[in-house]
Coordinates of C-alpha atoms in Angstrom, one line a residue:
M1 CA -21.2 28.9 -0.8
K2 CA -20.1 27.5 2.5
I3 CA -18.5 24.1 2.2
T4 CA -17.2 21.9 5.0
V5 CA -14.5 19.3 4.1
I6 CA -13.9 16.5 6.6
W7 CA -10.8 14.6 5.8
D8 CA -8.1 12.1 6.5
L9 CA -5.2 14.4 6.7
I10 CA -1.9 13.9 5.0
L11 CA 0.8 16.4 4.7
D12 CA 3.0 16.6 1.6
K13 CA 6.4 17.6 2.9
D14 CA 8.8 18.7 0.2
I15 CA 12.4 18.8 1.3
Y16 CA 14.5 20.8 -1.2
T17 CA 18.2 19.9 -1.1
K18 CA 21.5 20.8 -2.9
K19 CA 23.8 18.1 -4.1
K20 CA 27.3 18.0 -2.7
H21 CA 30.0 15.5 -3.8
N22 CA 31.5 13.5 -0.9
K23 CA 35.1 12.8 -1.8
E24 CA 35.3 10.0 0.8
W25 CA 32.4 8.0 -0.7
A26 CA 31.3 7.1 -4.2
F27 CA 27.9 8.9 -3.8
Y28 CA 26.5 12.4 -3.3
C29 CA 25.4 14.0 -0.1
W30 CA 22.4 16.2 0.0
N31 CA 22.2 19.3 2.1
E32 CA 18.7 20.4 3.1
E33 CA 17.8 23.9 1.9
T34 CA 14.1 24.4 2.5
Q35 CA 11.0 22.5 3.7
L36 CA 7.5 23.2 2.4
Y37 CA 4.3 21.6 3.8
Y38 CA 1.1 21.2 1.7
A39 CA -2.2 19.8 2.8
G40 CA -2.6 16.7 0.6
W41 CA -5.6 14.6 -0.3
A42 CA -8.6 16.6 0.7
G43 CA -6.4 19.6 1.3
L44 CA -6.1 19.8 -2.5
V45 CA -9.9 19.5 -2.8
A46 CA -10.4 22.3 -0.3
D47 CA -7.8 24.4 -2.1
N48 CA -9.6 23.9 -5.5
L49 CA -13.0 24.8 -3.9
A50 CA -11.4 27.9 -2.3
T51 CA -10.0 29.1 -5.7
M52 CA -13.6 29.1 -6.9
W53 CA -14.5 31.7 -4.3
H54 CA -16.2 29.3 -1.8
D55 CA -15.9 29.7 1.9
V56 CA -14.2 26.4 2.9
T57 CA -13.8 24.9 6.4
L58 CA -11.4 22.0 6.6
L59 CA -11.9 19.7 9.6
T60 CA -9.4 17.2 11.0
S61 CA -8.9 15.4 14.3
W62 CA -5.1 15.0 13.9
N63 CA -2.7 16.9 16.2
L64 CA -1.3 19.7 14.1
D65 CA 1.0 21.1 16.8
G66 CA 4.2 22.1 15.0
F67 CA 2.6 21.9 11.6
K68 CA -0.5 24.2 11.5
D69 CA 1.5 27.4 10.8
K70 CA 3.7 25.7 8.2
I71 CA 0.9 24.3 5.9
L72 CA 0.6 26.3 2.7
M73 CA -3.1 26.7 1.8
S74 CA -5.4 29.3 0.2
Q75 CA -6.4 32.3 2.3
N76 CA -10.1 31.3 1.9
I77 CA -9.6 28.0 3.9
K78 CA -10.3 27.9 7.6
L79 CA -8.5 24.9 9.2
V80 CA -10.3 23.6 12.2
N81 CA -8.5 21.1 14.5
V82 CA -11.3 19.2 16.3
E83 CA -10.3 17.5 19.6
P84 CA -6.9 16.4 18.6
E85 CA -5.2 13.6 20.5
E86 CA -1.8 14.7 21.9
N87 CA 0.3 12.0 20.4
K88 CA -1.4 11.4 17.1
H89 CA 0.1 13.3 14.2
P90 CA -0.8 13.4 10.5
C91 CA 0.4 11.0 7.9
V92 CA 3.3 12.6 6.1
K93 CA 4.6 12.0 2.5
N94 CA 8.2 13.1 2.6
R95 CA 9.8 13.9 -0.8
V96 CA 13.5 14.7 -0.9
I97 CA 13.9 16.9 -4.0
D98 CA 17.0 18.1 -5.9
A99 CA 16.5 21.9 -5.9
D100 CA 18.5 22.3 -9.1
S101 CA 16.6 19.9 -11.2
N102 CA 13.4 19.7 -9.2
N103 CA 13.5 15.9 -9.5
T104 CA 12.4 13.7 -6.6
I105 CA 15.4 11.7 -5.2
V106 CA 13.4 9.6 -2.8
R107 CA 10.0 9.5 -1.1
Y108 CA 9.3 8.0 2.3
D109 CA 6.0 8.0 4.2
W110 CA 5.0 8.1 7.9
D111 CA 1.5 6.8 8.7
D112 CA -0.6 6.8 11.9
T113 CA -4.1 5.2 11.3
T114 CA -5.4 5.1 14.8
I115 CA -7.5 8.3 15.0
P116 CA -11.3 7.9 15.4
G117 CA -13.5 10.7 14.0
K118 CA -14.8 12.9 16.8
F119 CA -16.9 15.5 14.9
S120 CA -20.2 16.8 16.0
G121 CA -22.9 18.3 13.8
K122 CA -22.0 21.8 14.9
Y123 CA -19.1 21.8 12.5
W124 CA -21.3 21.4 9.4
R125 CA -24.7 22.7 10.5
N126 CA -24.4 25.9 8.6
A127 CA -22.7 24.5 5.5
D128 CA -24.3 24.5 2.1
A129 CA -22.4 21.3 1.2
V130 CA -20.2 18.7 3.0
V131 CA -17.3 17.0 1.3
I132 CA -15.9 13.8 2.8
A133 CA -12.4 12.6 1.9
D134 CA -12.3 9.0 3.3
Y135 CA -8.9 7.5 2.6
N136 CA -9.3 4.7 5.2
K137 CA -6.8 6.3 7.6
G138 CA -9.2 6.3 10.6
T139 CA -10.7 9.8 10.7
I140 CA -13.9 8.9 9.0
T141 CA -16.0 6.3 10.8
K142 CA -19.3 4.7 10.1
E143 CA -20.7 6.5 13.2
L144 CA -19.6 9.8 11.8
V145 CA -21.1 9.0 8.3
D146 CA -24.5 8.1 9.9
R147 CA -24.6 11.6 11.5
L148 CA -24.0 13.5 8.3
P149 CA -26.6 15.5 6.4
K150 CA -28.4 13.5 3.7
E151 CA -28.4 16.3 1.1
N152 CA -25.5 18.0 -0.7
L153 CA -23.0 15.4 0.5
F154 CA -20.0 14.6 -1.8
V155 CA -17.7 11.7 -1.0
D156 CA -14.3 10.5 -2.2
T157 CA -13.8 7.1 -0.6
K158 CA -11.9 3.9 -0.8
P159 CA -13.8 0.7 -1.9
C160 CA -13.8 -0.7 1.6
H161 CA -16.2 2.0 2.8
M162 CA -18.5 2.4 -0.2
D163 CA -21.4 0.7 1.5
W164 CA -21.5 3.5 4.1
Y165 CA -22.5 6.0 1.4
K166 CA -25.5 4.4 -0.4
W167 CA -27.7 7.5 0.1
I168 CA -25.2 10.3 -0.8
S169 CA -25.6 13.0 -3.4
F170 CA -22.3 12.3 -5.2
L171 CA -19.7 9.5 -4.9
K172 CA -16.3 9.9 -6.6
C173 CA -14.0 6.9 -7.1
N174 CA -11.6 6.1 -9.9
K175 CA -12.1 3.2 -12.3
D176 CA -9.7 0.8 -10.4
E177 CA -11.5 1.5 -7.1
F178 CA -14.9 0.9 -8.7
E179 CA -13.8 -2.4 -10.2
K180 CA -12.4 -3.6 -6.9
Y181 CA -15.7 -2.7 -5.2
A182 CA -17.8 -4.4 -7.9
K183 CA -15.7 -7.6 -7.5
W184 CA -15.9 -7.5 -3.7
K185 CA -19.7 -7.1 -3.9
T186 CA -20.2 -10.1 -6.1
L187 CA -18.3 -12.3 -3.6
F188 CA -20.8 -11.6 -0.8

């Protein structure tokens, strides 16, 4: 089955470090050993679909220069970078990890939410199904949603965009997101 995944891109960056005691200070220093990048959010969805032997195309409009060759993904996933804007880079969840214990020391994030979706129908025309991962980061717009096929569309969205998807095949949200949406709907 051919599946196209359109997503808000986040990179999970794991920075593995080794602890070194600093005799001048009362704390440890951490020396960086390795960096690994994973496609988070919908990248995980695409990875799961690819492990079930589907032919998966992953679309994003983020600028992946410097990242594309570093992202660890299944071989069955084709990553398509659609009209990236030069200075717009993906959101990154940075985790500093103690390589000896595999414990996270600290996590810090970098977000850029200003990318509009620029996808044309040619990217999903031959797909058997389309998966949308809308995490309210700017890639998925109402205009884009209105151009999507009306059949075999699967959506994971945040409550603020649920009204965009009234006609879809399948909507995924967790209990907390559904309750927030239900409360918001009763107010208006």
